[in-house]
Tab-separated table of C-alpha atoms in Angstrom:
chain	number	residue	atom	x	y	z
A	8	MET	CA	55.836	71.578	-43.922
A	9	ASN	CA	52.662	72.862	-42.219
A	10	PHE	CA	51.701	74.390	-38.788
A	11	ASP	CA	50.015	71.561	-37.572
A	12	GLY	CA	52.099	69.919	-34.549
A	13	TYR	CA	53.008	73.731	-33.453
A	14	ASN	CA	52.818	74.133	-29.822
A	15	PRO	CA	53.042	77.533	-28.375
A	16	GLY	CA	52.516	76.251	-24.913
A	17	SER	CA	52.044	78.538	-22.130
A	18	PHE	CA	54.700	81.312	-23.282
A	19	PHE	CA	53.384	84.623	-25.408
A	20	ASP	CA	53.901	83.332	-28.640
A	21	GLU	CA	54.462	85.874	-31.771
A	22	PHE	CA	52.461	83.917	-34.065
A	23	PHE	CA	50.072	82.006	-32.662
A	24	GLU	CA	46.739	83.046	-29.774
A	25	SER	CA	47.001	79.499	-29.201
A	26	SER	CA	47.366	76.432	-30.512
A	27	GLY	CA	45.969	76.106	-34.243
A	28	LYS	CA	44.776	79.810	-33.763
A	29	PRO	CA	47.402	82.092	-35.741
A	30	ARG	CA	47.158	85.949	-35.080
A	31	PRO	CA	45.310	87.232	-37.951
A	32	TRP	CA	48.281	89.378	-39.423
A	33	VAL	CA	50.460	86.325	-39.941
A	34	GLU	CA	47.729	83.982	-41.699
A	35	PRO	CA	48.769	85.559	-45.472
A	36	LEU	CA	52.339	84.098	-44.593
A	37	ILE	CA	51.283	80.875	-43.202
A	38	GLN	CA	48.828	80.538	-46.020
A	39	ARG	CA	52.055	80.949	-48.554
A	40	ILE	CA	53.993	78.606	-46.601
A	41	ASN	CA	50.616	76.150	-46.922
A	42	THR	CA	50.676	76.491	-50.612
A	43	LEU	CA	54.444	75.268	-50.995
A	44	PRO	CA	55.434	71.558	-52.478
A	45	PRO	CA	57.095	69.502	-49.907
A	46	ASN	CA	60.853	70.285	-49.006
A	47	GLY	CA	60.250	73.742	-50.396
A	48	LEU	CA	60.485	75.578	-47.439
A	49	LEU	CA	63.679	73.885	-46.873
A	50	ASN	CA	64.678	74.477	-50.039
A	51	ARG	CA	64.320	78.079	-49.405
A	52	GLN	CA	66.191	77.826	-46.082
A	53	LYS	CA	68.948	76.768	-47.963
A	54	ALA	CA	68.889	79.256	-50.724
A	55	ALA	CA	68.913	82.050	-47.775
A	56	GLU	CA	71.746	80.492	-46.436
A	57	SER	CA	73.654	80.147	-49.580
A	58	ALA	CA	72.773	84.282	-49.923
A	59	LEU	CA	73.922	85.004	-46.478
A	60	MET	CA	77.137	83.267	-47.485
A	61	GLN	CA	77.631	85.297	-50.963
A	62	LEU	CA	76.876	88.512	-49.277
A	63	GLY	CA	79.524	87.716	-46.948
A	64	ILE	CA	77.111	88.936	-43.965
A	65	THR	CA	79.366	87.580	-41.139
A	66	PHE	CA	80.317	88.493	-37.452
A	67	ASN	CA	83.461	87.950	-35.717
A	68	VAL	CA	83.266	85.928	-32.264
A	69	TYR	CA	86.346	86.950	-29.593
A	70	LYS	CA	87.891	83.909	-28.026
A	71	GLU	CA	86.655	81.914	-31.167
A	72	SER	CA	88.747	78.703	-31.582
A	73	GLU	CA	88.161	77.859	-35.211
A	74	GLY	CA	88.690	81.348	-37.127
A	75	VAL	CA	86.865	84.570	-35.999
A	76	GLU	CA	84.170	85.086	-38.725
A	77	LYS	CA	81.456	83.237	-39.068
A	78	ILE	CA	78.016	83.089	-41.114
A	79	PHE	CA	75.695	84.688	-38.724
A	80	PRO	CA	72.860	81.802	-38.912
A	81	PHE	CA	69.076	82.856	-40.092
A	82	ASP	CA	65.743	81.459	-39.793
A	83	ILE	CA	63.474	82.503	-42.838
A	84	ILE	CA	60.458	82.833	-40.461
A	85	PRO	CA	59.678	86.019	-40.054
A	86	ARG	CA	58.623	87.927	-37.050
A	87	ILE	CA	55.828	90.342	-37.992
A	88	ILE	CA	54.965	93.097	-35.655
A	89	ASP	CA	51.592	94.617	-36.460
A	90	GLY	CA	50.659	98.317	-37.154
A	91	ALA	CA	49.194	98.906	-33.622
A	92	THR	CA	51.652	97.568	-31.288
A	93	TRP	CA	54.315	99.080	-33.683
A	94	ASN	CA	52.855	102.550	-32.634
A	95	ILE	CA	53.454	101.910	-29.005
A	96	MET	CA	56.914	100.363	-29.619
A	97	GLU	CA	57.310	104.021	-32.002
A	98	LYS	CA	56.372	106.453	-29.789
A	99	GLY	CA	57.418	104.797	-26.653
A	100	LEU	CA	61.168	104.188	-28.232
A	101	THR	CA	60.979	108.155	-29.513
A	102	GLN	CA	60.275	109.472	-25.698
A	103	ARG	CA	62.756	107.550	-24.399
A	104	ILE	CA	65.587	109.015	-26.552
A	105	TYR	CA	64.563	112.228	-26.054
A	106	ALA	CA	64.463	112.490	-22.486
A	107	LEU	CA	68.173	110.209	-22.615
A	108	ASN	CA	69.787	113.048	-25.055
A	109	LEU	CA	68.343	115.846	-22.735
A	110	PHE	CA	70.111	113.786	-19.821
A	111	VAL	CA	72.843	113.356	-21.009
A	112	ASP	CA	73.228	117.034	-22.180
A	113	ASP	CA	72.306	118.046	-18.443
A	114	ILE	CA	75.102	115.576	-17.162
A	115	TYR	CA	78.001	117.068	-19.161
A	116	HIS	CA	76.606	121.133	-18.373
A	117	ASP	CA	74.544	121.816	-15.558
A	118	GLN	CA	73.887	118.621	-13.897
A	119	LYS	CA	70.294	119.933	-12.546
A	120	ILE	CA	69.152	116.153	-12.089
A	121	LEU	CA	71.885	115.173	-9.646
A	122	LYS	CA	71.343	118.315	-7.464
A	123	ASP	CA	67.415	117.742	-7.288
A	124	LYS	CA	69.025	114.089	-5.993
A	125	ILE	CA	66.696	112.280	-8.722
A	126	ILE	CA	70.243	110.442	-8.951
A	127	PRO	CA	72.773	109.828	-6.735
A	128	ARG	CA	75.817	111.951	-7.697
A	129	GLU	CA	78.078	109.045	-6.887
A	130	ILE	CA	76.487	106.507	-9.247
A	131	ILE	CA	77.246	109.066	-12.222
A	132	GLU	CA	80.989	109.773	-10.928
A	133	SER	CA	81.761	106.241	-10.515
A	134	CYS	CA	80.414	105.125	-13.925
A	135	ALA	CA	83.226	104.159	-16.006
A	136	SER	CA	81.431	105.485	-19.313
A	137	PHE	CA	81.382	109.186	-17.697
A	138	LEU	CA	84.186	111.218	-19.439
A	139	PRO	CA	84.776	114.298	-17.568
A	140	GLN	CA	86.937	115.367	-20.539
A	141	CYS	CA	83.312	116.257	-22.052
A	142	MET	CA	82.133	118.406	-19.002
A	143	GLY	CA	80.884	121.556	-21.085
A	144	LEU	CA	80.940	119.958	-24.418
A	145	ASN	CA	78.541	121.091	-26.914
A	146	PRO	CA	77.936	118.617	-29.729
A	147	PRO	CA	76.342	120.028	-33.041
A	148	LYS	CA	72.494	120.694	-32.887
A	149	GLY	CA	72.525	119.885	-29.173
A	150	ILE	CA	72.139	115.922	-29.961
A	151	TRP	CA	74.385	113.153	-28.504
A	152	CYS	CA	72.438	110.147	-28.953
A	153	HIS	CA	71.911	110.162	-32.829
A	154	ILE	CA	72.138	106.074	-33.645
A	155	SER	CA	70.702	103.890	-31.073
A	156	GLY	CA	69.293	100.445	-30.527
A	157	ILE	CA	67.519	99.410	-27.958
A	158	ASP	CA	66.545	96.289	-26.630
A	159	LEU	CA	62.599	95.495	-26.533
A	160	ILE	CA	61.270	91.688	-25.081
A	161	THR	CA	57.561	90.875	-24.651
A	162	GLY	CA	57.266	89.352	-21.547
A	163	ASP	CA	54.174	86.247	-20.919
A	164	GLN	CA	51.409	88.747	-20.981
A	165	GLY	CA	52.114	90.160	-24.277
A	166	GLN	CA	53.657	93.289	-22.582
A	167	LEU	CA	56.091	95.164	-23.679
A	168	MET	CA	59.457	95.957	-21.753
A	169	VAL	CA	62.989	97.620	-22.055
A	170	LEU	CA	65.639	95.527	-21.666
A	171	GLU	CA	68.903	97.700	-22.744
A	172	ASP	CA	69.712	100.784	-23.655
A	173	ASN	CA	72.766	101.101	-26.368
A	174	LEU	CA	73.725	104.193	-27.071
A	175	ARG	CA	77.528	104.031	-27.876
A	176	CYS	CA	78.154	101.926	-31.168
A	177	PRO	CA	75.189	99.625	-31.358
A	178	SER	CA	75.332	96.824	-33.963
A	179	GLY	CA	73.008	95.097	-36.128
A	180	VAL	CA	71.503	96.716	-38.896
A	181	SER	CA	73.461	95.272	-41.255
A	182	TYR	CA	71.894	92.372	-41.033
A	183	VAL	CA	68.506	94.347	-40.903
A	184	LEU	CA	69.051	95.058	-43.887
A	185	GLY	CA	70.519	92.136	-45.146
A	186	ASN	CA	67.607	89.857	-43.976
A	187	ARG	CA	65.288	91.977	-45.388
A	188	GLN	CA	67.122	91.697	-49.043
A	189	ILE	CA	67.027	87.632	-48.556
A	190	LEU	CA	63.450	87.594	-47.361
A	191	LYS	CA	62.141	89.550	-50.239
A	192	GLN	CA	64.056	86.729	-52.811
A	193	THR	CA	62.776	84.057	-50.251
A	194	PHE	CA	58.766	85.194	-50.656
A	195	PRO	CA	58.028	87.480	-53.039
A	196	LYS	CA	54.204	86.757	-53.625
A	197	VAL	CA	53.881	87.419	-50.032
A	198	PHE	CA	55.634	90.823	-50.245
A	199	GLU	CA	53.123	91.796	-52.824
A	200	VAL	CA	49.925	91.170	-50.410
A	201	MET	CA	51.026	92.167	-46.906
A	202	PRO	CA	51.280	95.591	-46.152
A	203	ILE	CA	55.492	95.790	-44.936
A	204	ARG	CA	56.939	98.663	-44.317
A	205	PRO	CA	60.000	98.932	-45.968
A	206	ILE	CA	63.567	99.773	-44.409
A	207	GLU	CA	65.777	99.754	-47.196
A	208	ASP	CA	66.173	103.886	-47.097
A	209	TYR	CA	67.839	103.512	-44.043
A	210	THR	CA	71.521	104.134	-45.015
A	211	SER	CA	70.285	107.111	-46.957
A	212	ARG	CA	68.624	108.602	-43.748
A	213	LEU	CA	71.510	107.871	-42.009
A	214	LEU	CA	73.952	109.579	-44.432
A	215	ASP	CA	71.582	112.572	-44.477
A	216	LEU	CA	72.043	112.646	-40.544
A	217	LEU	CA	75.916	112.788	-41.330
A	218	TYR	CA	75.455	115.601	-43.570
A	219	TYR	CA	73.348	117.204	-40.913
A	220	LEU	CA	75.486	117.433	-38.543
A	221	SER	CA	78.341	118.899	-40.360
A	222	PRO	CA	79.755	122.549	-39.760
A	223	GLU	CA	77.089	124.647	-41.052
A	224	SER	CA	79.589	126.615	-43.439
A	225	VAL	CA	80.935	123.745	-45.600
A	226	PRO	CA	78.309	123.460	-48.921
A	227	GLU	CA	79.527	120.099	-49.804
A	228	PRO	CA	80.199	117.897	-46.293
A	229	SER	CA	82.021	114.286	-46.559
A	230	SER	CA	82.116	112.094	-44.169
A	231	VAL	CA	83.694	108.712	-43.388
A	232	VAL	CA	82.967	105.728	-41.029
A	233	LEU	CA	85.826	104.897	-38.785
A	234	THR	CA	86.165	101.412	-37.917
A	235	PRO	CA	88.860	99.614	-34.995
A	236	GLY	CA	89.803	97.832	-37.898
A	237	ILE	CA	89.180	93.580	-39.535
A	238	TYR	CA	89.575	92.056	-35.944
A	239	ASN	CA	86.399	93.795	-34.176
A	240	SER	CA	83.463	91.822	-34.077
A	241	ALA	CA	81.226	94.186	-36.002
A	242	TYR	CA	83.699	94.979	-38.935
A	243	PHE	CA	81.712	93.548	-41.674
A	244	GLU	CA	78.726	95.856	-40.269
A	245	HIS	CA	80.999	98.963	-40.405
A	246	SER	CA	82.251	98.118	-43.995
A	247	TYR	CA	78.690	97.574	-45.110
A	248	LEU	CA	77.389	100.690	-44.257
A	249	ALA	CA	80.252	102.283	-45.363
A	250	GLN	CA	79.412	100.971	-48.955
A	251	ARG	CA	75.773	101.303	-49.106
A	252	MET	CA	76.507	105.281	-48.481
A	253	GLY	CA	79.238	105.342	-50.682
A	254	GLU	CA	81.306	107.062	-48.099
A	255	GLU	CA	85.050	105.758	-47.139
A	256	LEU	CA	85.936	103.077	-44.583
A	257	VAL	CA	89.187	104.450	-42.777
A	258	GLU	CA	90.961	103.206	-39.326
A	259	GLY	CA	92.524	105.567	-37.361
A	260	ARG	CA	95.953	105.384	-39.079
A	261	ASP	CA	94.108	107.254	-41.926
A	262	LEU	CA	93.253	110.607	-40.533
A	263	VAL	CA	95.824	112.955	-39.355
A	264	VAL	CA	94.696	116.330	-37.324
A	265	HIS	CA	96.158	119.243	-39.540
A	266	GLU	CA	95.855	122.919	-39.078
A	267	GLY	CA	92.833	122.600	-36.958
A	268	CYS	CA	90.689	120.356	-39.015
A	269	VAL	CA	90.542	116.756	-39.789
A	270	TYR	CA	92.059	115.112	-43.097
A	271	MET	CA	92.185	111.737	-44.616
A	272	GLN	CA	95.104	110.922	-46.019
A	273	THR	CA	94.884	109.343	-49.576
A	274	THR	CA	97.131	108.961	-52.506
A	275	ARG	CA	95.681	112.389	-53.652
A	276	GLY	CA	96.912	113.694	-50.703
A	277	LEU	CA	94.672	114.826	-47.452
A	278	LEU	CA	90.689	115.125	-47.805
A	279	LYS	CA	88.960	117.162	-45.734
A	280	VAL	CA	86.302	115.198	-43.272
A	281	ASP	CA	83.520	116.906	-41.705
A	282	THR	CA	81.913	114.217	-40.145
A	283	ILE	CA	82.761	111.024	-38.635
A	284	TYR	CA	80.482	108.341	-37.930
A	285	ARG	CA	82.764	106.259	-35.304
A	286	ARG	CA	82.561	102.821	-34.447
A	287	VAL	CA	85.442	103.370	-32.251
A	288	ASP	CA	84.810	103.020	-28.690
A	289	ASP	CA	85.227	106.637	-26.295
A	290	ASP	CA	88.536	105.473	-24.638
A	291	PHE	CA	90.370	104.813	-27.855
A	292	LEU	CA	89.074	108.109	-29.883
A	293	ASP	CA	92.197	109.913	-29.014
A	294	PRO	CA	94.994	109.181	-27.403
A	295	GLU	CA	95.544	112.757	-26.291
A	296	ALA	CA	92.100	112.844	-24.460
A	297	PHE	CA	91.549	109.409	-23.270
A	298	ARG	CA	94.103	106.624	-23.183
A	299	PRO	CA	97.009	107.128	-24.091
A	300	ASP	CA	98.158	103.961	-25.287
A	301	SER	CA	95.400	103.839	-27.909
A	302	ALA	CA	96.452	102.967	-31.443
A	303	LEU	CA	92.965	103.055	-33.019
A	304	GLY	CA	92.522	106.618	-32.607
A	305	VAL	CA	93.278	110.295	-34.312
A	306	PRO	CA	95.481	112.428	-31.771
A	307	GLY	CA	94.292	115.235	-31.171
A	308	LEU	CA	90.720	114.250	-32.777
A	309	MET	CA	88.749	115.943	-29.808
A	310	GLU	CA	90.041	119.396	-29.829
A	311	VAL	CA	89.132	119.553	-33.752
A	312	TYR	CA	85.635	118.002	-32.288
A	313	LYS	CA	85.194	120.500	-29.456
A	314	ALA	CA	85.945	123.710	-31.836
A	315	GLY	CA	83.239	122.858	-34.067
A	316	ARG	CA	85.240	121.778	-37.235
A	317	VAL	CA	84.056	118.251	-37.350
A	318	ALA	CA	81.227	116.138	-35.693
A	319	LEU	CA	80.990	112.816	-34.270
A	320	VAL	CA	78.526	110.443	-34.458
A	321	ASN	CA	77.638	109.202	-31.820
A	322	ALA	CA	78.725	112.008	-29.133
A	323	PRO	CA	81.711	111.311	-27.221
A	324	GLY	CA	80.239	110.726	-23.580
A	325	VAL	CA	77.101	109.414	-24.664
A	326	GLY	CA	77.890	106.073	-22.952
A	327	ILE	CA	76.901	107.574	-19.938
A	328	ALA	CA	73.222	106.815	-20.917
A	329	ASP	CA	73.611	103.169	-21.424
A	330	ASP	CA	75.397	102.366	-18.490
A	331	LYS	CA	73.535	99.285	-16.749
A	332	LEU	CA	73.020	100.990	-13.442
A	333	ILE	CA	71.565	104.083	-15.474
A	334	TYR	CA	69.160	101.891	-17.114
A	335	THR	CA	67.159	101.745	-13.825
A	336	TYR	CA	66.631	105.350	-13.560
A	337	VAL	CA	65.568	105.818	-17.207
A	338	PRO	CA	61.821	105.705	-15.865
A	339	GLU	CA	62.310	108.786	-13.343
A	340	ILE	CA	64.841	110.474	-16.077
A	341	ILE	CA	61.597	110.474	-18.342
A	342	LYS	CA	59.525	112.003	-15.677
A	343	TYR	CA	61.971	114.651	-14.934
A	344	TYR	CA	62.429	116.184	-17.983
A	345	LEU	CA	59.249	115.549	-19.841
A	346	GLY	CA	56.742	115.487	-16.821
A	347	GLU	CA	55.564	111.874	-18.259
A	348	GLU	CA	55.592	108.302	-17.473
A	349	ALA	CA	57.563	106.076	-19.499
A	350	LEU	CA	55.665	104.673	-22.274
A	351	LEU	CA	57.712	101.596	-22.754
A	352	PRO	CA	58.775	100.262	-19.060
A	353	ASN	CA	61.933	98.468	-17.889
A	354	VAL	CA	62.158	95.037	-17.026
A	355	PRO	CA	62.100	95.271	-12.772
A	356	THR	CA	65.861	95.809	-11.580
A	357	TYR	CA	67.750	94.957	-8.637
A	358	ARG	CA	70.489	97.522	-7.963
A	359	CYS	CA	73.133	95.552	-5.998
A	360	VAL	CA	74.660	99.336	-5.146
A	361	ASP	CA	71.539	99.420	-2.982
A	362	GLU	CA	72.080	97.390	0.150
A	363	LYS	CA	68.267	96.079	0.295
A	364	ASP	CA	68.354	95.671	-2.854
A	365	ARG	CA	71.510	93.484	-2.746
A	366	SER	CA	70.476	91.249	0.031
A	367	TYR	CA	67.331	90.165	-2.102
A	368	VAL	CA	69.921	89.324	-4.662
A	369	LEU	CA	72.173	87.546	-2.711
A	370	ALA	CA	69.448	85.533	-1.171
A	371	ASN	CA	67.772	84.459	-4.662
A	372	LEU	CA	70.464	84.015	-7.274
A	373	ASP	CA	69.321	80.903	-8.482
A	374	LYS	CA	66.088	82.661	-9.559
A	375	LEU	CA	67.632	85.621	-11.254
A	376	VAL	CA	69.803	87.040	-13.903
A	377	VAL	CA	72.881	89.165	-12.969
A	378	LYS	CA	73.997	91.412	-15.151
A	379	ALA	CA	77.771	93.247	-15.095
A	380	VAL	CA	76.781	96.779	-15.497
A	381	GLY	CA	79.749	97.190	-18.162
A	382	GLN	CA	79.499	94.557	-20.564
A	383	SER	CA	77.167	93.292	-23.493
A	384	GLY	CA	76.927	90.897	-26.007
A	385	GLY	CA	76.103	88.273	-22.987
A	386	TYR	CA	79.492	88.114	-21.326
A	387	GLY	CA	79.405	88.649	-17.535
A	388	MET	CA	75.969	87.332	-16.963
A	389	LEU	CA	74.689	84.914	-14.608
A	390	MET	CA	71.558	82.950	-15.443
A	391	GLY	CA	70.708	82.209	-12.354
A	392	HIS	CA	68.351	79.026	-12.518
A	393	GLN	CA	70.726	77.464	-15.193
A	394	SER	CA	73.879	78.309	-12.789
A	395	SER	CA	75.453	75.678	-10.466
A	396	ALA	CA	76.048	76.399	-6.725
A	397	ARG	CA	79.887	77.212	-7.794
A	398	GLU	CA	78.662	79.953	-10.445
A	399	ARG	CA	76.299	81.319	-7.754
A	400	LYS	CA	79.271	81.849	-4.875
A	401	SER	CA	81.798	83.252	-7.341
A	402	PHE	CA	79.251	86.070	-8.549
A	403	ALA	CA	78.179	86.582	-4.593
A	404	ASN	CA	81.715	87.213	-3.934
A	405	LYS	CA	82.120	89.564	-6.878
A	406	ILE	CA	78.690	91.539	-6.101
A	407	ASN	CA	79.661	91.921	-2.420
A	408	ALA	CA	83.118	93.186	-3.608
A	409	THR	CA	82.377	95.872	-6.172
A	410	PRO	CA	78.421	96.011	-5.641
A	411	ARG	CA	78.434	98.984	-8.245
A	412	ASP	CA	78.854	96.623	-10.815
A	413	TYR	CA	75.936	94.358	-11.043
A	414	ILE	CA	72.342	94.483	-10.989
A	415	ALA	CA	69.595	91.501	-11.347
A	416	GLN	CA	66.332	90.943	-12.878
A	417	PRO	CA	63.786	88.542	-13.078
A	418	ILE	CA	64.065	85.720	-15.403
A	419	VAL	CA	61.641	87.359	-18.179
A	420	SER	CA	59.796	84.581	-19.762
A	421	LEU	CA	60.601	86.011	-23.268
A	422	SER	CA	57.800	85.373	-25.922
A	423	ARG	CA	58.876	83.143	-28.565
A	424	ALA	CA	58.535	82.634	-32.557
A	425	PRO	CA	58.468	79.744	-34.814
A	426	VAL	CA	62.008	78.656	-36.239
A	427	ILE	CA	62.578	76.059	-38.873
A	428	ALA	CA	64.119	73.047	-36.782
A	429	ARG	CA	64.599	69.194	-37.735
A	430	ASN	CA	62.601	70.004	-40.635
A	431	ARG	CA	59.300	70.608	-38.521
A	432	PHE	CA	58.538	74.285	-36.786
A	433	GLU	CA	59.295	74.498	-32.971
A	434	PRO	CA	59.317	77.399	-30.821
A	435	ARG	CA	62.131	79.515	-29.954
A	436	HIS	CA	62.755	82.498	-27.330
A	437	VAL	CA	62.946	86.291	-29.112
A	438	ASP	CA	64.230	89.646	-27.955
A	439	PHE	CA	64.199	92.567	-30.840
A	440	ARG	CA	66.271	95.455	-31.263
A	441	PRO	CA	64.967	98.593	-33.565
A	442	PHE	CA	67.414	101.473	-34.637
A	443	ILE	CA	66.989	104.722	-33.891
A	444	LEU	CA	68.123	107.828	-35.837
A	445	TYR	CA	68.265	111.401	-34.161
A	446	GLY	CA	68.896	113.998	-36.799
A	447	LYS	CA	66.925	116.601	-37.560
A	448	GLU	CA	63.840	114.513	-36.067
A	449	ILE	CA	64.062	111.142	-34.391
A	450	PHE	CA	63.336	108.378	-36.957
A	451	VAL	CA	62.579	105.109	-35.529
A	452	LEU	CA	63.431	102.529	-38.584
A	453	PRO	CA	60.473	100.135	-38.936
A	454	GLY	CA	62.057	96.832	-38.803
A	455	GLY	CA	64.854	96.091	-36.957
A	456	LEU	CA	66.555	92.804	-35.434
A	457	THR	CA	64.973	89.891	-34.050
A	458	ARG	CA	67.483	88.033	-32.324
A	459	VAL	CA	66.556	84.209	-31.496
A	460	ALA	CA	68.298	81.815	-29.157
A	461	LEU	CA	68.366	78.651	-31.449
A	462	LYS	CA	68.719	76.001	-28.810
A	463	LYS	CA	66.133	74.888	-27.074
A	464	GLY	CA	64.584	76.487	-23.891
A	465	SER	CA	67.346	78.861	-24.310
A	466	LEU	CA	66.831	82.738	-23.230
A	467	VAL	CA	69.937	83.950	-24.264
A	468	VAL	CA	69.670	85.720	-27.980
A	469	ASN	CA	73.496	87.039	-27.744
A	470	SER	CA	74.537	85.937	-31.928
A	471	SER	CA	78.120	85.761	-29.453
A	472	GLN	CA	76.257	83.081	-27.349
A	473	GLY	CA	75.163	81.343	-30.395
A	474	GLY	CA	72.080	83.339	-31.879
A	475	GLY	CA	70.933	83.824	-34.920
A	476	SER	CA	68.172	86.184	-36.338
A	477	LYS	CA	64.911	86.594	-38.116
A	478	ASP	CA	63.498	89.686	-40.642
A	479	THR	CA	61.213	91.651	-38.798
A	480	TRP	CA	58.031	92.514	-40.633
A	481	VAL	CA	55.931	95.678	-39.639
A	482	LEU	CA	53.013	96.226	-40.993
A	483	TYR	CA	51.205	99.118	-41.970
A	484	PRO	CA	48.143	99.936	-39.545
A	485	GLN	CA	45.008	97.301	-40.409
A	486	ASN	CA	41.836	96.533	-39.005
A	487	TYR	CA	41.852	92.514	-37.594
């Protein structure tokens, strides 16, 4: 296989500037592929898929009729990001997370941004992820957004844009680490010659973060990963991260509040817990503070947290910052708290709660992507150009009924990258989710999850909607 017949078309292609002209930083990989014997690349693809099976790199799909657990589709042709582009991403993401953290802290304390009318108060108070129970809360070190995954896309002119903010329980980093493990076995010679930045220390950095946030009086802190259980779509990731950090994976029933602290129940008795990396949604964390019918949480947990005797990662209440309607205000949030322009712009977005925007959206549903602000994973979306008249009418009714619950964006021509399809290379649309840790400092993992729409022509890259993944190579700066 080679790239001779590869046509990037009119889209921005991550590999080629134009047909037959690769970007300088991908040339070493292309040269290596060209030296492989016939079927050499396909054999490597099959070997990678076998490795995925052996590693058990899976995800669960709700409503999946063939079984709840699936192997995450993987394409061995990596996405490669040059050092200059990465610098822009890293600075922009750091700026964004820093500002969002200030925003969340302000919302749960003085609410200056509401008093100054940068964001309408009713937008916040009508947000499902705004938790009045968190008013006055002071998380350890003043940090709310410990772990985030910000979705980025590249438009048809090569411009970077933020598609979504994910600050509650962002998933996907286990696939990032698993994909890299497989690619190092697939292209060992390429790793010797290309300046690819390592990502393997992510879990040690995550563990350092958990320890950093533990109560300061604890000399040897202990931490756990709290999962909703085996039926959660990201259960593999929960178990993977716990294993890589050498920490316990627990469910709510494994923890108990006793004499003002949180303990893990073990066969050796109660063991005190200092930091909980929770992958349970806010509403289910503590039935005494939030949903009383929750069987996933720990009764009394919030009282211990408020007393500063346990740390929760991410902080409860942080979801206010990744509501899709709040997303539309992030450039103003950055300007308000930092006095800076956003280094990474948003995708232009219409707020259906705004009458003028709503009228435009309703008149142009066939040209827009409509999103429900409270949903993720590709659910609750209308892809206007691929929709039927009946579907558009249904969404119009929903928008008119609850305009606060919807936003709309133009259909962005996502960039494309080559994948192996039917024994040849074909372009497919991609997006990118880098992961950011906010502890002693803000750290952006030099890599991330490149999601790829495996269906030809599709713009939907979500794994729950049939998308796959690629390894992402971030290069040290070079002169090209």
